[in-house]
Coordinates of C-alpha atoms and ligand atoms in Angstrom, one line a residue:
Chain F
M6 CA -11.9 22.8 -15.6
S7 CA -9.5 23.8 -18.4
Q8 CA -8.4 26.7 -16.2
T9 CA -7.4 24.4 -13.4
L10 CA -5.5 22.3 -15.8
S11 CA -3.5 25.1 -17.4
N12 CA -2.8 26.5 -13.9
S13 CA -1.3 23.3 -12.7
T14 CA 0.9 22.8 -15.8
S15 CA 2.2 26.3 -15.7
S16 CA 3.2 26.0 -12.0
S17 CA 5.0 22.7 -12.3
P18 CA 8.2 23.8 -14.0
V19 CA 8.7 26.4 -11.3
S20 CA 8.4 23.9 -8.5
A21 CA 10.7 21.5 -10.4
L22 CA 13.4 24.1 -10.4
S23 CA 13.2 25.2 -6.8
G24 CA 12.2 22.0 -5.2
P25 CA 13.8 18.6 -5.0
E26 CA 17.0 18.9 -7.0
A27 CA 18.6 21.4 -4.7
S28 CA 20.5 18.6 -2.9
G29 CA 19.5 19.2 0.7
L30 CA 20.0 22.9 0.9
P31 CA 17.1 24.4 2.9
V32 CA 15.6 26.5 0.1
V33 CA 12.0 26.9 1.2
P34 CA 10.6 25.7 4.6
E35 CA 8.3 22.7 4.4
W36 CA 5.2 24.6 5.5
R37 CA 5.8 27.4 3.0
R38 CA 6.0 24.9 0.2
A39 CA 2.8 23.3 1.4
L40 CA 1.1 26.6 1.6
N41 CA 2.1 27.6 -1.9
K42 CA 1.0 24.3 -3.2
F43 CA -2.3 24.8 -1.4
L44 CA -2.9 28.3 -2.8
G45 CA -1.8 27.2 -6.2
H46 CA -4.3 24.4 -6.5
R47 CA -7.5 26.1 -7.5
G48 CA -9.8 23.1 -6.9
L49 CA -8.5 22.5 -3.4
F50 CA -8.7 26.2 -2.6
I51 CA -12.3 26.6 -3.8
G52 CA -13.3 23.3 -2.2
S53 CA -11.8 24.2 1.2
V54 CA -13.4 27.7 1.2
I55 CA -16.9 26.3 0.5
L56 CA -16.4 23.5 3.0
G57 CA -15.1 26.0 5.5
V58 CA -18.2 28.2 5.1
I59 CA -20.5 25.2 5.5
V60 CA -18.6 24.0 8.6
L61 CA -18.7 27.4 10.2
A62 CA -22.4 27.7 9.4
A63 CA -23.0 24.4 11.1
I64 CA -21.0 25.2 14.2
F65 CA -22.6 28.7 14.6
A66 CA -26.1 27.6 13.5
P67 CA -27.7 28.6 16.9
W68 CA -26.4 32.1 16.5
L69 CA -26.9 32.5 12.7
A70 CA -30.4 31.0 12.5
P71 CA -33.0 33.7 12.5
H72 CA -35.7 31.4 13.9
D73 CA -36.1 28.2 15.9
P74 CA -36.0 25.4 13.2
Y75 CA -38.6 23.4 15.0
V76 CA -41.3 26.1 15.7
Q77 CA -44.3 25.7 13.5
N78 CA -46.5 28.5 12.4
I79 CA -49.6 27.5 10.4
S80 CA -50.4 31.1 9.3
Q81 CA -47.0 31.4 7.7
R82 CA -46.9 28.2 5.5
M83 CA -45.1 28.0 2.2
I84 CA -43.7 31.5 2.1
P85 CA -41.4 31.7 -1.0
P86 CA -37.8 32.9 -0.7
I87 CA -36.8 36.5 -0.9
W88 CA -36.1 36.6 -4.7
H89 CA -39.8 35.9 -5.3
E90 CA -42.1 38.9 -5.4
K91 CA -44.0 37.5 -2.4
G92 CA -40.9 36.8 -0.4
T93 CA -40.2 38.6 2.9
W94 CA -37.1 39.5 4.8
E95 CA -38.6 37.8 7.8
H96 CA -38.0 34.4 6.1
I97 CA -35.1 34.8 3.7
L98 CA -35.4 31.3 2.2
G99 CA -39.1 31.1 2.9
T100 CA -40.9 28.5 5.1
D101 CA -42.0 24.9 4.6
K102 CA -45.5 23.4 4.7
L103 CA -45.6 23.7 8.5
G104 CA -44.4 27.3 8.5
R105 CA -40.9 26.5 9.8
D106 CA -38.2 28.9 8.7
Y107 CA -36.3 27.3 5.8
L108 CA -32.9 29.0 6.4
S109 CA -32.9 27.9 10.0
R110 CA -33.7 24.4 9.1
L111 CA -31.0 24.4 6.4
L112 CA -28.3 25.7 8.9
Y113 CA -29.2 23.0 11.4
G114 CA -29.4 20.4 8.6
A115 CA -25.7 21.2 7.9
R116 CA -24.9 19.9 11.4
I117 CA -26.6 16.6 10.7
S118 CA -25.0 16.1 7.3
L119 CA -21.5 17.0 8.6
T120 CA -21.8 15.0 11.8
I121 CA -23.0 11.9 9.9
G122 CA -20.4 12.3 7.2
L123 CA -17.5 12.7 9.6
T124 CA -18.4 10.2 12.2
A125 CA -19.4 7.5 9.8
A126 CA -16.2 8.1 7.8
L127 CA -14.1 7.9 11.0
I128 CA -15.8 4.7 12.2
S129 CA -15.3 3.0 8.8
G130 CA -11.8 4.5 8.6
V131 CA -10.8 2.8 11.8
I132 CA -12.3 -0.5 10.8
G133 CA -11.0 -0.5 7.3
T134 CA -7.5 0.7 8.1
T135 CA -7.1 -1.8 10.9
L136 CA -8.2 -4.7 8.7
G137 CA -6.2 -3.5 5.7
V138 CA -2.9 -2.9 7.6
L139 CA -3.1 -6.2 9.3
A140 CA -3.7 -8.0 6.0
G141 CA -1.0 -6.2 4.2
Y142 CA 1.6 -6.5 6.9
F143 CA 1.2 -10.0 8.0
G144 CA 0.2 -11.5 4.6
G145 CA -0.3 -15.3 4.5
R146 CA -3.3 -16.7 6.3
T147 CA -4.2 -13.4 7.9
D148 CA -4.4 -11.8 4.5
A149 CA -6.5 -14.6 3.1
V150 CA -9.1 -14.3 5.9
I151 CA -9.3 -10.5 5.7
S152 CA -9.4 -10.5 1.9
Y153 CA -12.3 -12.9 2.1
I154 CA -14.1 -10.5 4.5
I155 CA -13.4 -7.6 2.2
T156 CA -14.7 -9.5 -0.8
T157 CA -17.8 -10.4 1.1
R158 CA -18.4 -6.8 2.0
L159 CA -17.8 -5.7 -1.6
A160 CA -20.4 -8.2 -2.8
L161 CA -23.1 -6.5 -0.7
P162 CA -25.1 -3.8 -2.3
V163 CA -24.6 -0.9 0.2
L164 CA -27.9 0.9 -0.4
L165 CA -30.0 -2.3 -0.3
V166 CA -28.4 -3.5 2.9
A167 CA -28.7 -0.1 4.5
L168 CA -32.3 0.1 3.6
A169 CA -33.0 -3.4 5.0
M170 CA -31.1 -2.7 8.2
A171 CA -32.7 0.7 8.7
A172 CA -36.1 -0.9 8.1
L173 CA -35.2 -3.6 10.6
V174 CA -33.8 -1.5 13.5
G175 CA -35.7 1.7 12.8
G176 CA -34.2 5.0 11.7
S177 CA -32.5 7.5 14.0
L178 CA -29.4 9.7 13.8
E179 CA -27.2 7.2 15.8
M180 CA -28.5 4.2 13.9
V181 CA -27.7 5.9 10.6
I182 CA -24.1 6.7 11.7
I183 CA -23.4 3.2 13.0
L184 CA -25.0 1.6 10.0
L185 CA -23.0 3.7 7.5
G186 CA -19.8 3.3 9.6
L187 CA -20.2 -0.4 9.5
L188 CA -20.8 -0.4 5.8
L189 CA -18.4 2.0 4.2
W190 CA -15.0 0.6 5.3
D191 CA -14.2 -1.4 2.2
R192 CA -12.3 1.3 0.4
F193 CA -10.2 2.0 3.4
A194 CA -9.3 -1.6 3.8
V195 CA -8.3 -2.0 0.1
V196 CA -6.2 1.1 0.1
A197 CA -4.6 0.4 3.5
R198 CA -3.8 -3.2 2.4
S199 CA -2.1 -2.3 -0.9
T200 CA -0.1 0.7 0.5
T201 CA 1.0 -1.5 3.5
Q202 CA 2.1 -4.3 1.1
Q203 CA 4.2 -1.8 -0.8
L204 CA 5.9 -0.6 2.4
R205 CA 6.1 -3.9 4.3
D206 CA 9.5 -4.8 3.0
A207 CA 11.0 -1.3 3.0
E208 CA 14.4 -1.1 4.6
F209 CA 13.3 1.4 7.2
I210 CA 10.8 -1.2 8.5
A211 CA 13.6 -3.8 8.6
S212 CA 15.8 -1.4 10.4
A213 CA 13.1 -0.9 13.1
K214 CA 12.7 -4.6 13.4
V215 CA 16.4 -5.1 13.9
L216 CA 16.4 -2.5 16.6
G217 CA 13.8 -4.6 18.4
A218 CA 10.8 -2.3 18.0
S219 CA 7.5 -4.0 18.8
T220 CA 5.1 -4.8 16.0
S221 CA 2.6 -2.2 17.3
Y222 CA 5.3 0.4 17.2
I223 CA 6.2 -0.5 13.7
L224 CA 2.6 -0.5 12.5
I225 CA 1.5 2.7 14.3
R226 CA 4.7 4.9 14.3
E227 CA 6.6 3.7 11.2
L228 CA 4.0 2.5 8.8
L229 CA 0.8 4.4 9.5
P230 CA 2.2 7.9 8.9
N231 CA 3.3 6.8 5.5
I232 CA -0.1 5.5 4.4
L233 CA -2.1 8.4 6.0
S234 CA -2.0 10.6 3.0
A235 CA -3.7 8.0 0.9
L236 CA -6.3 7.3 3.6
I237 CA -7.1 11.0 3.9
V238 CA -8.3 11.0 0.3
V239 CA -10.5 8.0 1.1
I240 CA -11.9 9.8 4.1
T241 CA -13.2 12.6 2.0
L242 CA -14.7 10.2 -0.6
E243 CA -16.4 8.2 2.1
M244 CA -17.7 11.4 3.9
A245 CA -19.4 12.5 0.7
H246 CA -20.6 8.9 0.2
A247 CA -22.1 8.8 3.7
I248 CA -23.7 12.2 3.4
L249 CA -25.5 11.1 0.2
L250 CA -26.5 7.8 1.7
E251 CA -28.0 9.5 4.7
A252 CA -29.9 11.8 2.4
T253 CA -31.2 8.8 0.5
L254 CA -32.2 6.9 3.6
S255 CA -33.9 10.0 5.0
F256 CA -35.6 10.7 1.7
L257 CA -37.0 7.2 1.8
G258 CA -38.2 7.7 5.4
L259 CA -35.7 5.2 6.8
G260 CA -33.0 7.5 8.0
V261 CA -33.1 10.5 10.3
Q262 CA -36.7 11.0 11.6
P263 CA -38.8 14.2 11.5
P264 CA -38.8 16.8 12.9
L265 CA -34.9 16.7 12.6
P266 CA -33.9 19.0 9.7
S267 CA -31.9 16.6 7.6
W268 CA -31.4 17.8 4.1
G269 CA -32.5 14.5 2.6
L270 CA -35.7 14.7 4.8
M271 CA -36.3 18.2 3.6
V272 CA -36.1 17.1 0.0
S273 CA -38.5 14.3 0.8
E274 CA -41.0 16.5 2.6
G275 CA -40.9 19.0 -0.3
K276 CA -41.4 16.5 -3.1
A277 CA -45.2 16.9 -3.1
Y278 CA -44.7 20.6 -3.9
M279 CA -42.1 20.1 -6.5
F280 CA -44.1 21.5 -9.4
F281 CA -45.6 24.6 -8.0
Q282 CA -43.1 25.5 -5.3
P283 CA -39.9 24.1 -6.7
W284 CA -37.6 25.9 -4.3
V285 CA -38.8 23.7 -1.4
I286 CA -36.8 20.9 -2.9
A287 CA -34.3 22.9 -4.9
I288 CA -32.8 24.7 -1.9
P289 CA -31.8 21.6 0.2
G290 CA -31.0 19.7 -3.0
I291 CA -28.5 22.3 -4.3
T292 CA -26.9 22.8 -0.9
L293 CA -26.4 19.0 -0.6
M294 CA -24.8 19.0 -4.1
I295 CA -22.5 21.9 -3.3
L296 CA -21.4 20.2 0.0
V297 CA -20.6 16.9 -1.7
L298 CA -18.8 18.8 -4.6
A299 CA -16.7 20.8 -2.1
I300 CA -15.7 17.6 -0.2
N301 CA -14.7 15.9 -3.4
L302 CA -12.7 18.9 -4.6
V303 CA -10.8 18.9 -1.3
G304 CA -10.2 15.2 -1.6
D305 CA -8.9 15.5 -5.2
G306 CA -6.7 18.4 -4.1
L307 CA -5.3 16.6 -1.2
R308 CA -4.4 13.7 -3.4
D309 CA -2.6 16.0 -5.8
M310 CA -0.8 17.7 -3.0
N311 CA 0.4 14.4 -1.6
A312 CA 1.8 13.2 -4.9
P313 CA 5.5 12.6 -4.2
E314 CA 7.8 15.4 -5.2
G315 CA 11.2 14.1 -6.3
R316 CA 12.3 10.8 -4.8
N317 CA 10.8 10.1 -1.5
Chain R
M21 CA 36.7 -10.7 24.4
P22 CA 34.6 -13.2 22.5
Q23 CA 36.5 -15.6 20.3
Y24 CA 34.4 -14.7 17.3
A25 CA 32.4 -11.6 16.7
L26 CA 30.2 -13.5 14.2
E27 CA 30.0 -17.2 13.6
L28 CA 27.7 -18.9 11.2
C29 CA 27.3 -22.7 11.7
D30 CA 26.0 -24.6 8.7
L31 CA 23.4 -21.9 8.0
S32 CA 20.8 -22.7 5.4
R33 CA 17.6 -21.0 4.1
H34 CA 15.3 -22.7 1.6
F35 CA 12.3 -21.2 -0.1
Q36 CA 9.4 -23.2 -1.4
L37 CA 8.5 -21.9 -4.8
K38 CA 4.9 -22.5 -5.9
N39 CA 4.8 -22.9 -9.6
G40 CA 1.0 -22.8 -10.0
V41 CA -1.8 -24.8 -8.7
F42 CA -1.1 -28.2 -10.3
S43 CA 2.7 -28.7 -10.1
A44 CA 4.5 -29.5 -6.9
P45 CA 6.4 -26.7 -5.2
T46 CA 10.1 -26.7 -5.9
T47 CA 12.8 -25.8 -3.3
L48 CA 15.2 -23.0 -3.9
K49 CA 18.3 -23.3 -1.7
A50 CA 19.0 -19.6 -1.4
V51 CA 21.6 -20.2 1.3
D52 CA 22.9 -23.7 1.6
G53 CA 25.1 -24.8 4.5
V54 CA 27.3 -21.7 5.0
S55 CA 29.8 -21.7 7.8
L56 CA 31.8 -18.6 8.5
R57 CA 33.8 -17.1 11.3
I58 CA 34.8 -13.5 11.8
P59 CA 37.1 -12.6 14.7
P60 CA 36.6 -9.3 16.4
G61 CA 38.1 -6.3 14.5
E62 CA 38.3 -8.1 11.2
T63 CA 36.6 -7.0 8.0
L64 CA 35.3 -9.9 5.9
G65 CA 34.2 -9.3 2.4
L66 CA 31.4 -11.5 1.1
V67 CA 31.2 -11.5 -2.6
G68 CA 29.2 -13.2 -5.3
E69 CA 27.0 -12.4 -8.2
S70 CA 23.4 -11.0 -7.8
G71 CA 21.0 -13.6 -6.6
C72 CA 23.6 -15.9 -5.0
G73 CA 22.0 -15.5 -1.6
K74 CA 24.0 -12.7 0.0
S75 CA 21.1 -10.6 1.2
T76 CA 19.3 -13.7 2.5
L77 CA 22.3 -14.5 4.5
A78 CA 22.4 -11.0 5.9
K79 CA 18.7 -11.1 6.8
M80 CA 19.3 -14.3 8.8
I81 CA 22.2 -12.8 10.7
L82 CA 20.1 -9.8 11.5
G83 CA 17.2 -11.9 12.7
L84 CA 14.9 -10.7 10.0
L85 CA 14.5 -14.2 8.5
P86 CA 14.5 -17.5 10.4
P87 CA 17.0 -20.0 9.1
T88 CA 15.8 -23.3 7.8
D89 CA 18.8 -24.9 9.4
G90 CA 21.9 -24.0 11.3
S91 CA 22.6 -21.1 13.7
V92 CA 24.1 -17.7 14.0
L93 CA 26.3 -16.7 16.9
V94 CA 27.0 -13.0 17.7
N95 CA 29.8 -12.5 20.2
D96 CA 29.5 -16.2 21.1
Q97 CA 25.8 -16.0 21.8
V98 CA 23.3 -17.9 19.7
I99 CA 20.7 -15.5 18.3
S100 CA 17.0 -16.3 19.0
N101 CA 13.8 -14.4 19.4
G102 CA 14.5 -14.0 23.1
N103 CA 17.7 -12.1 22.8
R104 CA 17.1 -10.1 19.7
F105 CA 16.4 -6.9 21.5
A106 CA 19.7 -7.2 23.5
L107 CA 21.7 -8.1 20.4
A108 CA 20.6 -4.9 18.6
K109 CA 23.2 -3.2 20.8
Q110 CA 26.0 -5.4 19.4
L111 CA 25.0 -5.9 15.8
Q112 CA 23.5 -3.3 13.4
P113 CA 22.8 -3.2 9.6
I114 CA 23.6 -0.8 6.9
F115 CA 21.3 -1.4 4.0
Q116 CA 21.7 -1.0 0.3
D117 CA 19.1 1.5 -0.6
P118 CA 19.3 4.8 1.4
Y119 CA 16.1 5.9 -0.4
S120 CA 14.2 3.1 1.4
S121 CA 16.1 2.8 4.6
L122 CA 14.9 6.1 6.1
N123 CA 11.3 6.7 7.1
P124 CA 10.2 9.6 4.8
R125 CA 7.9 11.0 7.5
K126 CA 10.5 11.4 10.2
T127 CA 13.1 14.1 10.6
I128 CA 16.8 13.1 10.5
R129 CA 17.0 13.8 14.2
Q130 CA 14.1 11.5 15.0
I131 CA 15.6 8.8 12.8
I132 CA 19.1 8.9 14.4
S133 CA 17.7 9.0 17.9
L134 CA 15.2 6.2 17.5
P135 CA 17.6 3.5 18.6
L136 CA 18.3 5.4 21.8
Q137 CA 14.6 5.9 22.5
L138 CA 13.7 2.3 21.9
H139 CA 16.5 1.1 24.1
K140 CA 15.9 3.8 26.7
V141 CA 19.5 5.0 26.7
G142 CA 19.9 8.2 28.7
D143 CA 17.4 11.1 28.9
K144 CA 16.2 13.5 26.2
R145 CA 19.1 15.8 26.6
S146 CA 21.8 13.2 26.5
Q147 CA 20.1 11.6 23.5
Q148 CA 20.2 14.9 21.7
A149 CA 23.9 15.3 22.6
S150 CA 24.6 11.8 21.2
V151 CA 22.8 12.6 18.0
K152 CA 24.9 15.7 17.5
Q153 CA 28.1 13.9 18.3
M154 CA 27.2 11.0 15.9
S155 CA 26.3 13.3 13.1
D156 CA 29.6 15.0 13.5
L157 CA 31.4 11.7 13.4
V158 CA 29.7 10.7 10.1
G159 CA 30.2 14.1 8.5
L160 CA 26.6 15.2 8.5
P161 CA 26.0 18.9 8.8
E162 CA 23.9 19.9 11.8
R163 CA 21.5 22.0 9.8
L164 CA 20.3 18.8 8.1
L165 CA 19.1 17.3 11.4
D166 CA 15.6 18.9 11.2
Q167 CA 15.1 18.1 7.5
Y168 CA 13.3 15.1 6.1
P169 CA 15.0 12.3 4.1
G170 CA 13.4 13.6 0.9
Q171 CA 15.5 16.7 1.1
L172 CA 18.8 14.9 1.4
S173 CA 21.1 13.5 -1.3
G174 CA 21.9 9.8 -1.5
G175 CA 25.3 10.2 0.1
Q176 CA 23.8 12.3 2.9
R177 CA 21.1 9.7 3.5
Q178 CA 23.7 6.9 3.7
R179 CA 25.5 8.9 6.3
V180 CA 22.3 9.1 8.3
A181 CA 21.9 5.4 8.0
I182 CA 25.4 4.9 9.3
A183 CA 24.8 7.3 12.2
R184 CA 21.7 5.4 13.2
A185 CA 23.5 2.1 13.0
L186 CA 26.4 3.4 15.2
I187 CA 24.5 5.3 17.9
L188 CA 24.0 2.3 20.1
K189 CA 27.7 1.7 19.9
P190 CA 27.5 -1.8 18.4
S191 CA 30.7 -3.7 17.7
I192 CA 29.6 -5.4 14.5
L193 CA 28.2 -3.9 11.3
V194 CA 26.5 -5.9 8.6
C195 CA 26.8 -3.8 5.4
D196 CA 24.7 -5.2 2.5
E197 CA 26.0 -3.5 -0.6
P198 CA 26.1 -0.1 1.2
T199 CA 27.3 1.8 -1.8
S200 CA 25.8 0.1 -4.8
A201 CA 22.8 2.5 -4.9
L202 CA 25.1 5.6 -4.9
D203 CA 26.8 7.7 -7.5
V204 CA 30.3 6.5 -8.2
S205 CA 31.8 9.8 -6.9
V206 CA 29.9 9.4 -3.6
Q207 CA 30.7 5.7 -3.3
A208 CA 34.4 6.4 -2.5
Q209 CA 33.4 8.9 0.2
I210 CA 31.1 6.5 2.0
L211 CA 33.7 3.7 1.7
N212 CA 36.4 5.9 3.2
L213 CA 34.0 6.9 6.0
L214 CA 33.3 3.3 6.8
M215 CA 37.0 2.6 6.9
D216 CA 37.8 5.6 9.1
L217 CA 35.0 4.5 11.5
K218 CA 36.4 1.0 11.7
Q219 CA 39.8 2.4 12.7
E220 CA 38.3 4.8 15.2
L221 CA 35.8 2.5 16.8
G222 CA 37.4 -0.8 16.3
L223 CA 34.4 -2.3 14.5
T224 CA 34.0 -5.7 12.9
Y225 CA 32.5 -5.6 9.4
L226 CA 30.7 -8.1 7.3
F227 CA 30.9 -6.3 4.1
I228 CA 28.7 -7.7 1.3
S229 CA 29.1 -6.8 -2.3
H230 CA 28.7 -8.1 -5.8
N231 CA 31.7 -6.0 -6.8
L232 CA 35.1 -7.4 -6.1
G233 CA 36.6 -4.0 -7.0
V234 CA 34.8 -2.3 -4.1
V235 CA 35.9 -5.0 -1.7
E236 CA 39.6 -5.1 -2.7
H237 CA 40.7 -2.1 -0.8
L238 CA 38.7 -2.6 2.4
V239 CA 38.7 -6.1 3.6
D240 CA 41.1 -8.4 5.4
R241 CA 39.6 -11.6 4.2
V242 CA 37.2 -12.5 1.4
A243 CA 34.6 -15.2 1.2
V244 CA 33.2 -16.1 -2.3
M245 CA 29.6 -17.2 -2.5
Y246 CA 28.1 -19.0 -5.5
R247 CA 24.5 -20.3 -5.7
G248 CA 24.0 -20.3 -1.9
K249 CA 27.3 -22.0 -1.0
L250 CA 30.7 -20.6 0.0
V251 CA 33.1 -21.8 -2.7
E252 CA 36.3 -20.2 -1.5
Q253 CA 37.6 -18.3 1.5
G254 CA 41.0 -16.7 2.2
T255 CA 42.9 -13.6 2.9
R256 CA 42.7 -10.7 0.5
E257 CA 46.1 -11.6 -1.0
D258 CA 45.1 -15.3 -1.4
I259 CA 42.0 -14.4 -3.3
F260 CA 43.2 -11.6 -5.5
R261 CA 46.6 -13.1 -6.4
N262 CA 46.0 -16.8 -6.2
A263 CA 42.3 -17.7 -6.6
Q264 CA 41.8 -21.5 -6.6
H265 CA 38.1 -21.9 -7.5
P266 CA 37.2 -21.4 -11.2
Y267 CA 34.2 -19.2 -10.2
T268 CA 36.4 -16.9 -8.2
Q269 CA 38.8 -16.7 -11.2
A270 CA 35.8 -15.8 -13.5
L271 CA 34.6 -13.2 -11.0
L272 CA 38.1 -11.7 -10.8
S273 CA 38.6 -11.5 -14.6
S274 CA 35.3 -9.6 -14.9
V275 CA 36.7 -6.8 -12.8
L276 CA 38.4 -4.1 -14.9
T277 CA 41.5 -2.9 -13.1
P278 CA 43.5 -0.2 -14.8
E279 CA 47.0 -1.4 -15.4
P280 CA 49.5 1.5 -15.4
S281 CA 52.1 -0.5 -17.3
L282 CA 49.9 -0.8 -20.3
G283 CA 49.9 3.0 -20.9
L284 CA 47.1 5.0 -22.5
P285 CA 45.0 3.6 -25.2
E286 CA 46.2 4.4 -28.7
L287 CA 43.4 6.8 -29.5
L288 CA 44.3 9.3 -26.8
D289 CA 47.8 9.6 -28.2
D290 CA 48.5 13.2 -29.4
S291 CA 50.2 12.0 -32.6
A292 CA 47.2 9.8 -33.4
W293 CA 44.9 12.9 -33.2
A294 CA 47.3 14.8 -35.3
N295 CA 47.4 12.2 -38.0
A296 CA 43.6 11.9 -38.0
S297 CA 43.0 15.6 -38.5
Ligands
ADP3 N1 11.2 -14.3 0.2 C1 11.7 -15.0 -0.8 N2 10.9 -15.9 -1.5 C2 11.4 -16.7 -2.5 N3 12.6 -16.5 -3.0 C3 13.4 -15.6 -2.5 C4 13.0 -14.8 -1.4 N4 14.1 -14.0 -1.0 C5 15.1 -14.3 -1.9 N5 14.7 -15.3 -2.7 C6 15.6 -15.8 -3.8 O1 16.8 -16.2 -3.2 C7 17.9 -16.0 -4.0 C8 18.9 -15.2 -3.3 O2 18.4 -13.8 -3.2 P1 19.3 -12.7 -2.5 O3 19.7 -13.2 -1.2 O4 18.5 -11.5 -2.4 O5 20.5 -12.5 -3.4 P2 21.7 -11.4 -3.5 O6 21.5 -10.5 -2.3 O7 23.0 -12.2 -3.5 O8 21.5 -10.7 -4.8 C9 17.3 -15.3 -5.3 O9 17.2 -16.3 -6.3 C10 16.0 -14.8 -4.8 O10 15.1 -14.8 -5.9
MG4 MG1 21.2 -8.4 -2.3

């Protein structure tokens, strides 16, 4: 952490010299500056590398996985991972209580976590951004009604509602995605509302109005691109949030149903063996932690990168 | 030729100010019964201290704020929601703050060509040609066209705003303090540009400023505004030589004009320096 800090402070005087004060002379192309900033930001770099590896593993799971993640083999139950003396190269991360290959299940599990994280964050992103932008732009009664909806949503304990709803409608991958998508939009709405309020009276918006641009043009083409950087940070936060909630729901048996290899479900299935075969729950648990950490690093990094440079 | 490029008839805008839950709202008369006429080709300076309602007036003229009372006529047409789109081709604004008047996420080229796209003037190629022509006209180097506003200086940004305002070939510009956010050295450049453009394109200006000194060299006539009302109107000579209203006199006396006849201040005299050392 201290290294990241010293790194960013040592690089800032350089960018201050070469960047904004150069009065419009094209010193460094835009993408070059972005690339330098990206490489200079250690957290963002590490986070994106880890996230990239997990995404690639998820995409190429069918090719990477040494075994079928669903095939059970009673004679090969609870084989420990390779670093134990009883481990075998046949099952690098061992097998679970039904003899299914743990590495293969982990790889396929990455697909579930990422799918849920991304789609739930996108659904809630669309809902929250729409509500927030409308409230912020129109103000008045629209704002009052939408703010009331946001407050109502904030008053709901997410986990409790998710549990109740999951218990009511039954768990499945699609249900978990829709449920989380419908629950996690509050931060999008709050951020979209306040950033829109800041920009509503900007003169470039007034200029577009005088030109006779339609309200939808103004909202989508003039306003939205300017609040997107703030929303991208929220997307990463809510992705991590959704992934953890899915794991929680699945752990409690109310989320993704067996035999799907969700990481939360794997932790849940391993909990009976926690004391004598701790790797059964350590492996999916640690992977989950690394994924959430990587997403948060990327989110923090994007926020730092989007911090305005000079007057903007 | 319309009789008046811009005509304001008894224009008013009141704001209801809520002073908390229990007290009754008070009414702020930001603009109160203003009537003005600007014939085509004339430059009218609207002056008054900060907060006297100048920007509120400009917003009503631009159709950004509905008037409480009265009407605005552009080239003899009453403005309404119905003809706002068409009127954009006749009347364009230049705003005060070039740091907020350009969308930071668009290139200069996109910003200047937006009016042409929205009004479907010409095809892609002719639009690009007009952008180039217009940036030449306002003295904007072509290499800046693919930059973002954040990479431009204040003066360059204001040139972009002027190019955007002129690209639909409007006949009237409403300039709300177009130079007060700029460095003093750049202010003169932008004012000269606006004057050159007026000559070249035969524009009508409503030029708003809180600074009489800025207005003095540009305008044909001056209207003085005080607390939402016009208190005095007249030709530039009338106002600057022979102001009638005490508020105008106060405003004039607050402007520091260098008087050559007074000579240099004592301190800068060579002998004074010599004596001191
Ligand atoms: N939307 C608004 N709501 C309430 N009061 C306003 C609003 N807009 C302007 N005012 C008030 O109207 C007065 C005139 O403002 P403005 O037209 O911006 O003055 P100027 O441009 O001459 O400095 C000010 O007292 C200002 O506080
Ligand atoms: Mg003003």
